[in-house]
Coordinates of C-alpha atoms in Angstrom, one line a residue:
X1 CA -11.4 -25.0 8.2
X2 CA -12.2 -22.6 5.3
X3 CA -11.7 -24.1 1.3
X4 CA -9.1 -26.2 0.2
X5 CA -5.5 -24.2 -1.4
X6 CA -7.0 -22.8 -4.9
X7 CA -5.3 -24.7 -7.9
X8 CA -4.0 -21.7 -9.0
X9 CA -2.2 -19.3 -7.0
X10 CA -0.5 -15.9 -8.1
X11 CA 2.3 -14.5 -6.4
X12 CA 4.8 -11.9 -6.5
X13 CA 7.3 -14.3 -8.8
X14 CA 4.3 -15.1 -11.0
X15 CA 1.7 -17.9 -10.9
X16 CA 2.5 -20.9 -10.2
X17 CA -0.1 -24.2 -10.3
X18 CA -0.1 -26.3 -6.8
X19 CA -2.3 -28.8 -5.3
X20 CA -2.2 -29.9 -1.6
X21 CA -0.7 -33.0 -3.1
X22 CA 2.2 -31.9 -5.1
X23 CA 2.8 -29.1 -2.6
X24 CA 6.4 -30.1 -1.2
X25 CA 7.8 -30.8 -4.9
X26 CA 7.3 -27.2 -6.3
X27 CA 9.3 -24.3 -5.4
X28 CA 9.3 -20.5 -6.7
X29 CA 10.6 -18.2 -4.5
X30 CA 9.3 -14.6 -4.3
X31 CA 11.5 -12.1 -6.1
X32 CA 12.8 -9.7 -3.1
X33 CA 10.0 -7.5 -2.5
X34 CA 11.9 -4.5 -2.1
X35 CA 12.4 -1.7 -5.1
X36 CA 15.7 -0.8 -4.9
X37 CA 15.4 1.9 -7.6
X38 CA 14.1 4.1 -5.0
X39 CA 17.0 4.3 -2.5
X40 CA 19.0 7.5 -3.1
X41 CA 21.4 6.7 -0.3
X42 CA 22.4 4.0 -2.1
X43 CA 25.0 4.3 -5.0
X44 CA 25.0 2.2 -7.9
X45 CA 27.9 -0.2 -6.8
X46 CA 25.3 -0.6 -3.2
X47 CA 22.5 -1.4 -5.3
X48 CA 24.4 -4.0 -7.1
X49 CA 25.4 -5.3 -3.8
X50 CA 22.3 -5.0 -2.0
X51 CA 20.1 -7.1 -4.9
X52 CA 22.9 -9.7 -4.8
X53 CA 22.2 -10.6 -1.1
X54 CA 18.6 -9.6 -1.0
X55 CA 18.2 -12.4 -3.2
X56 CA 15.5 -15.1 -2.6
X57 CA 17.3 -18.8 -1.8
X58 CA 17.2 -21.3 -4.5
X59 CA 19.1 -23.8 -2.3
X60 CA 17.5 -25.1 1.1
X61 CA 20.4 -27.6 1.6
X62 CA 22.1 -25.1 3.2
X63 CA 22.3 -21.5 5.0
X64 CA 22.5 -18.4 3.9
X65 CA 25.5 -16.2 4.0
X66 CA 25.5 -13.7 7.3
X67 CA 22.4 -15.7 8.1
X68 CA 23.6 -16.8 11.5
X69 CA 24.6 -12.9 12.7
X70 CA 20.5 -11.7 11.6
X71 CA 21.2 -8.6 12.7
X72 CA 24.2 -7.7 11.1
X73 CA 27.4 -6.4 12.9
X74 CA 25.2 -5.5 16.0
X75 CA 23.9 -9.2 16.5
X76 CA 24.9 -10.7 20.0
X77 CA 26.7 -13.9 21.0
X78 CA 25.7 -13.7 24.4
X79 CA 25.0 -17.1 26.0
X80 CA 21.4 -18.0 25.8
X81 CA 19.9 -17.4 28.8
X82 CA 17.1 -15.4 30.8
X83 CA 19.1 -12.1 29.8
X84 CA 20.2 -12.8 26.2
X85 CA 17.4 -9.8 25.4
X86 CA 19.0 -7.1 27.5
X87 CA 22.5 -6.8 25.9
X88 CA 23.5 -3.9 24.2
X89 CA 24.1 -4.1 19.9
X90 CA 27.5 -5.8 19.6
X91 CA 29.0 -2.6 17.2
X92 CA 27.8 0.0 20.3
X93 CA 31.2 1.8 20.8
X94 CA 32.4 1.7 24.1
X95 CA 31.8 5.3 25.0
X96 CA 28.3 4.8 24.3
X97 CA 27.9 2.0 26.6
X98 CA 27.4 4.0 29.6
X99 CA 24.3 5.9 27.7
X100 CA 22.4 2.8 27.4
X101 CA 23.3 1.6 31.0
X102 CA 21.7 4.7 32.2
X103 CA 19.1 3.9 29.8
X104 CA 18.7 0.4 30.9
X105 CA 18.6 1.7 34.9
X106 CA 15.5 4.0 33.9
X107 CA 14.0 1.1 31.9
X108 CA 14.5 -0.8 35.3
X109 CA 13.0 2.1 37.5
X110 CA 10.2 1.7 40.0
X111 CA 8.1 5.1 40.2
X112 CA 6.4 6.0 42.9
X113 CA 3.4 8.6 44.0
X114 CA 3.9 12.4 44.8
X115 CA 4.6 13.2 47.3
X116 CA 7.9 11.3 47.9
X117 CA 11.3 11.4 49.6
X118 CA 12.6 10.2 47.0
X119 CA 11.9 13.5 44.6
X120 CA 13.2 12.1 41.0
X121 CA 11.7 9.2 40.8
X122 CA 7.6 10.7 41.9
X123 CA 5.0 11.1 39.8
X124 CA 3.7 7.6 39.3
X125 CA 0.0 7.3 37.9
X126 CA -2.7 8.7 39.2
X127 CA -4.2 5.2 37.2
X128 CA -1.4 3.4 36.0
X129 CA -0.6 -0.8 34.6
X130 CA 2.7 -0.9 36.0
X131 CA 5.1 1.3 37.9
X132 CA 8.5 -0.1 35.3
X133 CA 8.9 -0.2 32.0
X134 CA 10.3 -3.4 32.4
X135 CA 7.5 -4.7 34.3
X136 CA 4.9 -4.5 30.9
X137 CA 8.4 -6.0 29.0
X138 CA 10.2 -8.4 31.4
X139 CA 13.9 -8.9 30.4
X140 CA 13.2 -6.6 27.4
X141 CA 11.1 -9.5 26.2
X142 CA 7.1 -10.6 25.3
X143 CA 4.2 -10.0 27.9
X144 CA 1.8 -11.8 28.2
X145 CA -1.9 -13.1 29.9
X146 CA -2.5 -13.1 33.2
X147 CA -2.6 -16.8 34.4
X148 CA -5.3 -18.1 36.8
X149 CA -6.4 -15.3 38.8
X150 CA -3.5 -13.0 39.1
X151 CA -3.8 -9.5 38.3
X152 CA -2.4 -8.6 34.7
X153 CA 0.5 -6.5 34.3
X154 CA 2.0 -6.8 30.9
X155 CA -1.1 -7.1 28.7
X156 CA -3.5 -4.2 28.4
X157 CA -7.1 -3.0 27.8
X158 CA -7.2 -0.8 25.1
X159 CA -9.9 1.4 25.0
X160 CA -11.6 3.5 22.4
X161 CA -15.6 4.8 21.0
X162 CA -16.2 4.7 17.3
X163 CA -16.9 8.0 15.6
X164 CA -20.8 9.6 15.9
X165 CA -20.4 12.7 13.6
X166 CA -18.7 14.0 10.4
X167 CA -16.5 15.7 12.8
X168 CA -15.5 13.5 14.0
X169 CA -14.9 10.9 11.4
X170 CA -13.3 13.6 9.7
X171 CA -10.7 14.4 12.8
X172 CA -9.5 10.4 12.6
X173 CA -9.9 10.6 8.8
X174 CA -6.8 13.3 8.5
X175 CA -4.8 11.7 11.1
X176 CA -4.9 14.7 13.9
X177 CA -6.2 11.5 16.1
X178 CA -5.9 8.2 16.0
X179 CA -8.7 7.4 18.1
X180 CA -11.0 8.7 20.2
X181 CA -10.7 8.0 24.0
X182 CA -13.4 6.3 25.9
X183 CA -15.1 9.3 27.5
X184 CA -14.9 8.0 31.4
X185 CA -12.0 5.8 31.1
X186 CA -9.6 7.2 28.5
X187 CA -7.4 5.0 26.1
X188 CA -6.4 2.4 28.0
X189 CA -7.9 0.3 31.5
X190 CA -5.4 1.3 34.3
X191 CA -5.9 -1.6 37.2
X192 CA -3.6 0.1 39.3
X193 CA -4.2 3.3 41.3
X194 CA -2.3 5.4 44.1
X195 CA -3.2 5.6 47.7
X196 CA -6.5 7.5 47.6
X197 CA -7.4 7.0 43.5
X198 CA -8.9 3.6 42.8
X199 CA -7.8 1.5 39.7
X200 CA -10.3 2.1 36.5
X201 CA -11.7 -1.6 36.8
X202 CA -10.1 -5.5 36.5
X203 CA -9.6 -7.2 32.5
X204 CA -11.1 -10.8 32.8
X205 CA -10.7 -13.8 29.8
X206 CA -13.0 -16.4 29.6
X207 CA -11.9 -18.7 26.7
X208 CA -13.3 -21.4 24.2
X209 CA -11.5 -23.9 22.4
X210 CA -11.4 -24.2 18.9
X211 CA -11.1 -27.9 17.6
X212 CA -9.1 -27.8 14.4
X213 CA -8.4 -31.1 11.6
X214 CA -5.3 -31.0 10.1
X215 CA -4.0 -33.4 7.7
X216 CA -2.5 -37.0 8.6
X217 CA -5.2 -37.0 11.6
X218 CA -3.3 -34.4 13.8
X219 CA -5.4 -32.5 15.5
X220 CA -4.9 -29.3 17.1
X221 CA -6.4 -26.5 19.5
X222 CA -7.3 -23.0 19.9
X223 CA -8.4 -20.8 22.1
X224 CA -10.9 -18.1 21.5
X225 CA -10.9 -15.5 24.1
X226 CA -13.6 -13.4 25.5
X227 CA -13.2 -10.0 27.2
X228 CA -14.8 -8.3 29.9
X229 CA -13.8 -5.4 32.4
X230 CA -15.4 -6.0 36.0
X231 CA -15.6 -3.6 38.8
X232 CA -15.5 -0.2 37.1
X233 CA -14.6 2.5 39.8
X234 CA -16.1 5.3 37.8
X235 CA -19.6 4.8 36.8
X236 CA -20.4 2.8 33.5
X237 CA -18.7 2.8 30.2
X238 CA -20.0 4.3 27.2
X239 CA -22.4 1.6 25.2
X240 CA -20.6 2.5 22.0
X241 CA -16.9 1.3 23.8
X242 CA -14.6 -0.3 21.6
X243 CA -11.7 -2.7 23.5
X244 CA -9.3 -4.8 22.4
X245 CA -6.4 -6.4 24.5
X246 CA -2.9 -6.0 24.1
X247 CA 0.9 -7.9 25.1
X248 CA 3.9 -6.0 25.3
X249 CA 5.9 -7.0 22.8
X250 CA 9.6 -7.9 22.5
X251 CA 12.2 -4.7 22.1
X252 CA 15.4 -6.5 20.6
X253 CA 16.1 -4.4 16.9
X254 CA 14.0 -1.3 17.2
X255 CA 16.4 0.8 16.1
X256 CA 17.3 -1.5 13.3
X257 CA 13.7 -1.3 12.1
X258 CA 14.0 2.7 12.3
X259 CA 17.1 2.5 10.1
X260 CA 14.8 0.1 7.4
X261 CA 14.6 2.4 4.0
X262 CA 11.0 4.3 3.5
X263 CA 11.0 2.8 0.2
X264 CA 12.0 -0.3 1.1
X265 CA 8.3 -0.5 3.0
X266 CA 6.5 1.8 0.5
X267 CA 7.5 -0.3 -2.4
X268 CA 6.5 -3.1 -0.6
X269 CA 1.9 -1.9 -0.5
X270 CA -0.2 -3.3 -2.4
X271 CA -3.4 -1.6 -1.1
X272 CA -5.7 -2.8 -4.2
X273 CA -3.7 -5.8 -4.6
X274 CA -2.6 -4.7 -8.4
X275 CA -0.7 -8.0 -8.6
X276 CA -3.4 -10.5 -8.0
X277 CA -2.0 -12.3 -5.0
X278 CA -4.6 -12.3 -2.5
X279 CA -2.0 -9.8 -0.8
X280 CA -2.8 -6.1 0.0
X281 CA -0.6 -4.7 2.6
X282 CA -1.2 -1.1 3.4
X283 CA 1.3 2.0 5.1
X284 CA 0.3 2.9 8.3
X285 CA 1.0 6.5 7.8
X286 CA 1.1 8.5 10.9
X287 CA 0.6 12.3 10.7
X288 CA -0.8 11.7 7.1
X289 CA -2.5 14.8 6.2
X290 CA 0.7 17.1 7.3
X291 CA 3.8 16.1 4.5
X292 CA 6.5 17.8 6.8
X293 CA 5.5 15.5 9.6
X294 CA 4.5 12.6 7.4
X295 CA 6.1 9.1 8.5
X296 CA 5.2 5.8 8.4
X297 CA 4.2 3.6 11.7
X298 CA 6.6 1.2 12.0
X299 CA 5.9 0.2 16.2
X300 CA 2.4 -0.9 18.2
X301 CA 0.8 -3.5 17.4
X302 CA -1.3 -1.3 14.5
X303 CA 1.5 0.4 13.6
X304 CA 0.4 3.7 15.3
X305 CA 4.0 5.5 16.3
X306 CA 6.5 6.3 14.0
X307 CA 9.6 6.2 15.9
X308 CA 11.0 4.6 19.0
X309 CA 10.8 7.9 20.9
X310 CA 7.0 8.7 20.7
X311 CA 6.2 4.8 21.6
X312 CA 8.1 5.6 24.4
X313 CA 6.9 8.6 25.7
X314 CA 3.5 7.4 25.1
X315 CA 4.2 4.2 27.1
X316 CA 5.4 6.8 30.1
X317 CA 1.9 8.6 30.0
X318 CA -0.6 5.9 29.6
X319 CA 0.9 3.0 31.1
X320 CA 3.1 4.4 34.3
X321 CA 1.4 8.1 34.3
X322 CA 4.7 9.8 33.6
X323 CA 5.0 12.8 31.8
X324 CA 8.1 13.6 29.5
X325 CA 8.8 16.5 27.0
X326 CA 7.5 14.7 24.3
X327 CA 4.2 14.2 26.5
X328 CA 3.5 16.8 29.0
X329 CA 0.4 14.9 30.7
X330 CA 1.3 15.2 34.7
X331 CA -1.7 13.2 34.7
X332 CA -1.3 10.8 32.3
X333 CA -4.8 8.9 30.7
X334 CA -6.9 10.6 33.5
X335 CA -10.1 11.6 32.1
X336 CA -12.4 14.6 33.4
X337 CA -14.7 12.1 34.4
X338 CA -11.8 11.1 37.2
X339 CA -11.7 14.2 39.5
X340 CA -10.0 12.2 42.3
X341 CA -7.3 11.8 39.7
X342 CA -6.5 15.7 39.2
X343 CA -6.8 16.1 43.2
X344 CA -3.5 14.3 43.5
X345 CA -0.3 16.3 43.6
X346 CA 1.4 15.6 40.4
X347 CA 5.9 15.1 40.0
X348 CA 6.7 17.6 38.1
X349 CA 10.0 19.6 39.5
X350 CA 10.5 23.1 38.7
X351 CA 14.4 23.0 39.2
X352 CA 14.1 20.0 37.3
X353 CA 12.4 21.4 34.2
X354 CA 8.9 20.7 32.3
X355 CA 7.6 16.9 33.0
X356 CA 7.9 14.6 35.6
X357 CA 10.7 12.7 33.9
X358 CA 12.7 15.4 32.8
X359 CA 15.6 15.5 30.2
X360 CA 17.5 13.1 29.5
X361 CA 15.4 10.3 31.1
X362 CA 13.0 9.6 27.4
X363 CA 16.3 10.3 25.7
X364 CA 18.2 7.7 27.3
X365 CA 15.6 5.1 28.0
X366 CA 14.9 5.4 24.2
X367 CA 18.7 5.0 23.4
X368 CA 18.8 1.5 25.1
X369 CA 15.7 0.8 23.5
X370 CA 17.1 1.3 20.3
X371 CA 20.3 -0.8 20.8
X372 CA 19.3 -3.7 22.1
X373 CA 21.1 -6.4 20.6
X374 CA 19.2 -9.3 18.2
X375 CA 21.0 -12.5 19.4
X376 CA 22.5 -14.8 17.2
X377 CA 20.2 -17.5 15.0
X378 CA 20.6 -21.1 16.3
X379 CA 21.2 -24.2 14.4
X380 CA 21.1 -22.2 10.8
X381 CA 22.9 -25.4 9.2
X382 CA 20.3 -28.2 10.7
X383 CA 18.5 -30.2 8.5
X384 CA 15.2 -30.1 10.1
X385 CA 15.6 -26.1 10.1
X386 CA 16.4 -25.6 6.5
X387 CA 13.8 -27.8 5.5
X388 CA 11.3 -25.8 7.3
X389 CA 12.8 -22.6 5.7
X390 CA 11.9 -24.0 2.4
X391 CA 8.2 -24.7 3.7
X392 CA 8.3 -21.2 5.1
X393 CA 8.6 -20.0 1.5
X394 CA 6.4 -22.7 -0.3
X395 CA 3.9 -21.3 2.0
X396 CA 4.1 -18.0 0.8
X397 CA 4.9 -16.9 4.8
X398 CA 7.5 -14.8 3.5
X399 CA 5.2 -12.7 1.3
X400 CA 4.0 -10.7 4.8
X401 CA 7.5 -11.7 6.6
X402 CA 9.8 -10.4 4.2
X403 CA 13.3 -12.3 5.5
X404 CA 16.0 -9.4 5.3
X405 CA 16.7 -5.8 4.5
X406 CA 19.6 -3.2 3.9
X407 CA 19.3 -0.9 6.2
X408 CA 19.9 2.9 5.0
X409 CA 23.2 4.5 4.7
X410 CA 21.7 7.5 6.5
X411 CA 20.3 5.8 9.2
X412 CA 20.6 8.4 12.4
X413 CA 22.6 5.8 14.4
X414 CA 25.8 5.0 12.5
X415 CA 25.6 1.3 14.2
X416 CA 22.1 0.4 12.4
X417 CA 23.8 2.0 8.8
X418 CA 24.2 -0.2 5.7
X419 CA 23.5 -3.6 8.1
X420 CA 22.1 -6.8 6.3
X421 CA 19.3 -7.6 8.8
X422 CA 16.9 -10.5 9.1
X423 CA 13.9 -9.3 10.6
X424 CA 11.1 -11.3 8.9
X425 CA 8.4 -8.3 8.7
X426 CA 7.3 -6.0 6.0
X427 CA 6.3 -3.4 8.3
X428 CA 3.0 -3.5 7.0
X429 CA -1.2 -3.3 8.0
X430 CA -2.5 -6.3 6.5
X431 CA -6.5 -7.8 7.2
X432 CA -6.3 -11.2 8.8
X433 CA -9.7 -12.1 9.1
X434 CA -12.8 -12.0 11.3
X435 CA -10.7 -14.6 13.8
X436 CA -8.1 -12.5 15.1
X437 CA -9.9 -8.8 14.6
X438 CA -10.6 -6.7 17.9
X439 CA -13.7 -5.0 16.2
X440 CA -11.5 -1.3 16.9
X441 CA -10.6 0.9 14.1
X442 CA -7.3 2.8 15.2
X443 CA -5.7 5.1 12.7
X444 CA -5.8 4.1 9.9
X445 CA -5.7 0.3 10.3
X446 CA -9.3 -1.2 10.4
X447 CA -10.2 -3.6 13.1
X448 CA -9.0 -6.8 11.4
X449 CA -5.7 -5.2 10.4
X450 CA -2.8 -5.9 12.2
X451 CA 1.1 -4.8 11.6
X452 CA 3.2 -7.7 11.1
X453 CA 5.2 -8.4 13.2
X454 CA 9.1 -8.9 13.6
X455 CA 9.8 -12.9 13.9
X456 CA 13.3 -12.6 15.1
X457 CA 14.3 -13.9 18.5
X458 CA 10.7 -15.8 18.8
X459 CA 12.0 -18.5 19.4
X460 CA 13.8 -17.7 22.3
X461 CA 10.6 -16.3 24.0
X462 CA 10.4 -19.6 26.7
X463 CA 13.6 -18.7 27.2
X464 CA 13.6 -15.3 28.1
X465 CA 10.4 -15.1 29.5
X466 CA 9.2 -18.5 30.7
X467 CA 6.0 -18.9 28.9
X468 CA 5.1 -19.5 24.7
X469 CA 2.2 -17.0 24.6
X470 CA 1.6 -15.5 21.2
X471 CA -0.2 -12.9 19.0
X472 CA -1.3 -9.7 19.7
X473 CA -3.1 -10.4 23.3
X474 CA -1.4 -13.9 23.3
X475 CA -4.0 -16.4 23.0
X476 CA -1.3 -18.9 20.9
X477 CA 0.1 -21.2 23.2
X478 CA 2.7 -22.3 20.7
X479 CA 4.0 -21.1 17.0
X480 CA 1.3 -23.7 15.4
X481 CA -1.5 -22.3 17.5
X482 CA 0.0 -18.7 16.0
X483 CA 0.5 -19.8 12.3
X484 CA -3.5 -21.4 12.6
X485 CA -5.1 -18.3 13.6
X486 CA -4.0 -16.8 10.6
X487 CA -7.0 -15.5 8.2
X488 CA -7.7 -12.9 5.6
X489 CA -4.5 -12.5 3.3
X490 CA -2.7 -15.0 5.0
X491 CA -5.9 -17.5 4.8
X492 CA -4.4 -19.4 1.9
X493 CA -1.0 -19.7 3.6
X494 CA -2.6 -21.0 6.5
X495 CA -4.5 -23.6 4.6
X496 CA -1.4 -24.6 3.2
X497 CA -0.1 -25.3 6.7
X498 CA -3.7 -27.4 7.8
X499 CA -3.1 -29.4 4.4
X500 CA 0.6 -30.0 4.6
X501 CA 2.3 -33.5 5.2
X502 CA 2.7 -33.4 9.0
X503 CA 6.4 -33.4 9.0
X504 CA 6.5 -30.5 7.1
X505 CA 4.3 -29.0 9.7
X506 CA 6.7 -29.5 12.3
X507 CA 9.7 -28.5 10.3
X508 CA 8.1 -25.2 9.9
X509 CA 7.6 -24.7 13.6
X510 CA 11.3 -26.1 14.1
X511 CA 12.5 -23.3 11.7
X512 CA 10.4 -20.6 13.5
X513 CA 11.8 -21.7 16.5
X514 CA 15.3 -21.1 15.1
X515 CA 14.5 -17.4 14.5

């Protein structure tokens, strides 16, 4: 493993001297990261509020207050079971409940090929990866890799070329695109075809493991994976291809992280790390070169769509081959190259208006999205837990995952207003190293920058989904195997965790697990 912890480390409360042997006897928080002078929809009284409970902990012999409930008044209670993920925010007014079953019914809907009896639900493909939305996201929860020799479903092939000309570096440069599209096979490896269309090609994984020391004689393993796509349908791939592989992730608190303050993730960049602590988080700003469409990317794994809507419209064209209003390919990633593609009848409805799924389908199916309930923390008050918590923080973990936020007054949704939520994200790009990069520049976020993610409700991922897959194509088979692939800004913190006494080892991933 890379060097040993530095003797001096600078962080956001100021610098603090450690060694790997007096690391469990010091402890300075980080101040909260968030600039509160830049809220306007907060008065003075909120602010005074919000800073109280913002607050970094001083004492890990016990919770937090609202710590339990992370996601404020909308956190579920639900029993913990297979469908703890699927329950709607706890504050959703009654009259709103049938909205998000309807929403929750199209999440659930199997599409099928035009032509069809059954005429609202055609359209399917041509290509597709799945023919549900809850198919890439089982139980609203985490995809993951195939196993064995099964065909993959909720992990994807993304697929992209790097830029030849000015032009064209100049088009990704202003942010009109994010990428540019593999010339034969689009943005994305669809393995799935209708009758008469063959699937683009199959995603295989080879992997090595990764033998890594850590301290007291433990060892541990990781997996490296290796990508290739077998079987193309449509003639070779470009030599310049870029592709990088992909898990569906988790949908509990979207909405919640739409109602998160600009400023609150703006005054949390450091681009040019001015402050010296090895941290440099960057805005994914979509639409940058337009200020009246300007917003920051808070969803995808890069942080590439701004709001819950356009993640999910772009989710109905390239992964099912539904159009919407917001996206009006009847075709979905279907390139030129794929005439058999554009000599299928597509599901578009003229009584029915523009798209295949017409209004209110994206409308509703983003509405559940956006309220589906964070459940409840477990075992807040355990020893083992809190102890881990205050690991968590010596580690400087919380630098990236920042614990909680006020979200905004304004927030469109009056459930997600003014809620104290515990999300464990900053929203932001951040480089973590050569070990975990996918070589693909998309956006604005370079190929070893990665959004980080939300940490709330992993630990309930075996529960909901059966399997403790992790990371953005989930080579982690555990939370340890997650924290150790950590590199780049997080390489200190992760060295930390190599070098720590073993039991503090495991009460970090006993904490994570509490999330």
């Amino acid at each position: 493993m890379p060097g040993m912890v530095p003797a001096t480390l600078r962080r956001r409360a100021g610098v603090i001297a450690t060694t790997a042997a007096a690391f469990t006897s010091i402890l300075i928080p980080p101040a909260s990261a968030v600039d509160l002078d830049q809220r306007t929809d907060l008065s003075a009284e909120d602010k005074a509020k919000v800073s109280r409970v913002l607050k970094a902990p001083t004492d890990f012999t016990k919770a937090e207050n609202f710590e339990l409930m992370q996601a404020g008044k909308s956190t579920t209670q639900k029993p913990l079971n297979r469908a703890v993920f699927t329950f709607p925010s706890a504050n959703l007014p009654f009259e709103k409940h049938q909205d998000f079953r309807l929403g929750e019914s199209l999440f659930q809907k199997l599409w099928v090929s035009t032509p069809s009896s059954t005429r609202a639900s055609d359209g399917l493909g041509p290509l597709f990866n799945a023919r549900a939305c809850e198919s890439c996201h089982p139980k609203a929860g985490r995809g993951r890799p195939p196993i064995d020799d099964e065909r993959p479903v909720s992990i994807f092939m993304r697929l992209s070329v790097a830029p030849s000309t000015p032009e064209e570096r100049a088009r990704i440069e202003s942010g009109e695109v994010p990428l540019l599209p593999e010339p034969t096979y689009g943005g994305q490896l669809q393995n799935f075809g209708v009758p008469g269309v063959p699937g683009e090609g199959e995603m295989k994984i080879t992997y090595e493991e990764i033998k890594v020391d850590l301290s007291e004689g433990e060892v541990a393993y990781l997996r490296k994976p290796t990508y290739t796509i077998e079987n193309l349908a449509y003639g070779p791939m470009s030599e310049h291809a870029l592709i990088s592989a992909r898990v569906a992730p988790p949908m509990i608190g979207l909405g919640l992280l739409e109602a998160i303050a600009e400023t609150d993730i703006t005054s949390q960049a450091d681009p040019d790390d001015s402050d010296n602590d090895g941290i440099s988080g960057r805005v994914s700003w979509v639409n940058p070169a337009d200020p009246d469409s300007k917003m920051i990317g808070r969803f995808g794994w890069k942080a590439l769509n701004a709001t819950v809507l356009s993640q999910s419209a772009g989710a109905f064209a390239g992964d099912i081959g539904i159009s919407t209003p917001y996206d009006l390919r009847n075709y979905g990633d279907c390139t030129e190259a794929q005439t058999a593609c554009f000599e299928q009848a597509h599901g578009e409805q003229e009584h029915l208006g523009v798209s295949e799924a017409p209004d209110p389908v994206l409308d509703l199916v983003t509405f559940y999205s956006q309220n589906l309930a964070v459940p409840a923390r477990r075992d807040v008050s355990d020893a083992q837990v809190l102890a881990g918590k205050k690991v968590f923080y010596e580690a400087g973990c919380a630098s990236c995952h920042t614990p909680k936020y006020v979200t905004s007054r304004t927030a469109e949704n009056p459930e997600h207003q003014f809620q104290l939520i515990w999300p464990y994200t900053d929203l932001l790009l951040h480089d973590m190293g050569e070990g975990l990069s996918d070589g693909r520049p998309t956006g604005s976020a370079s190929g070893n920058e990665w959004k980080t993610p939300p940490l709330w409700g992993i630990g309930l991922t075996e529960t909901v989904n059966n399997h403790r897959f992790f990371l953005h194509d989930g080579r982690a088979r555990g939370l340890l195997e997650a924290v150790l692939w950590h590199g780049g800004e997080a390489e200190a913190a992760k060295t930390r965790v190599v070098e720590m006494p073993a039991k503090d080892r495991a009460n970090l991933i006993r904490f994570l697990e509490s999330l």
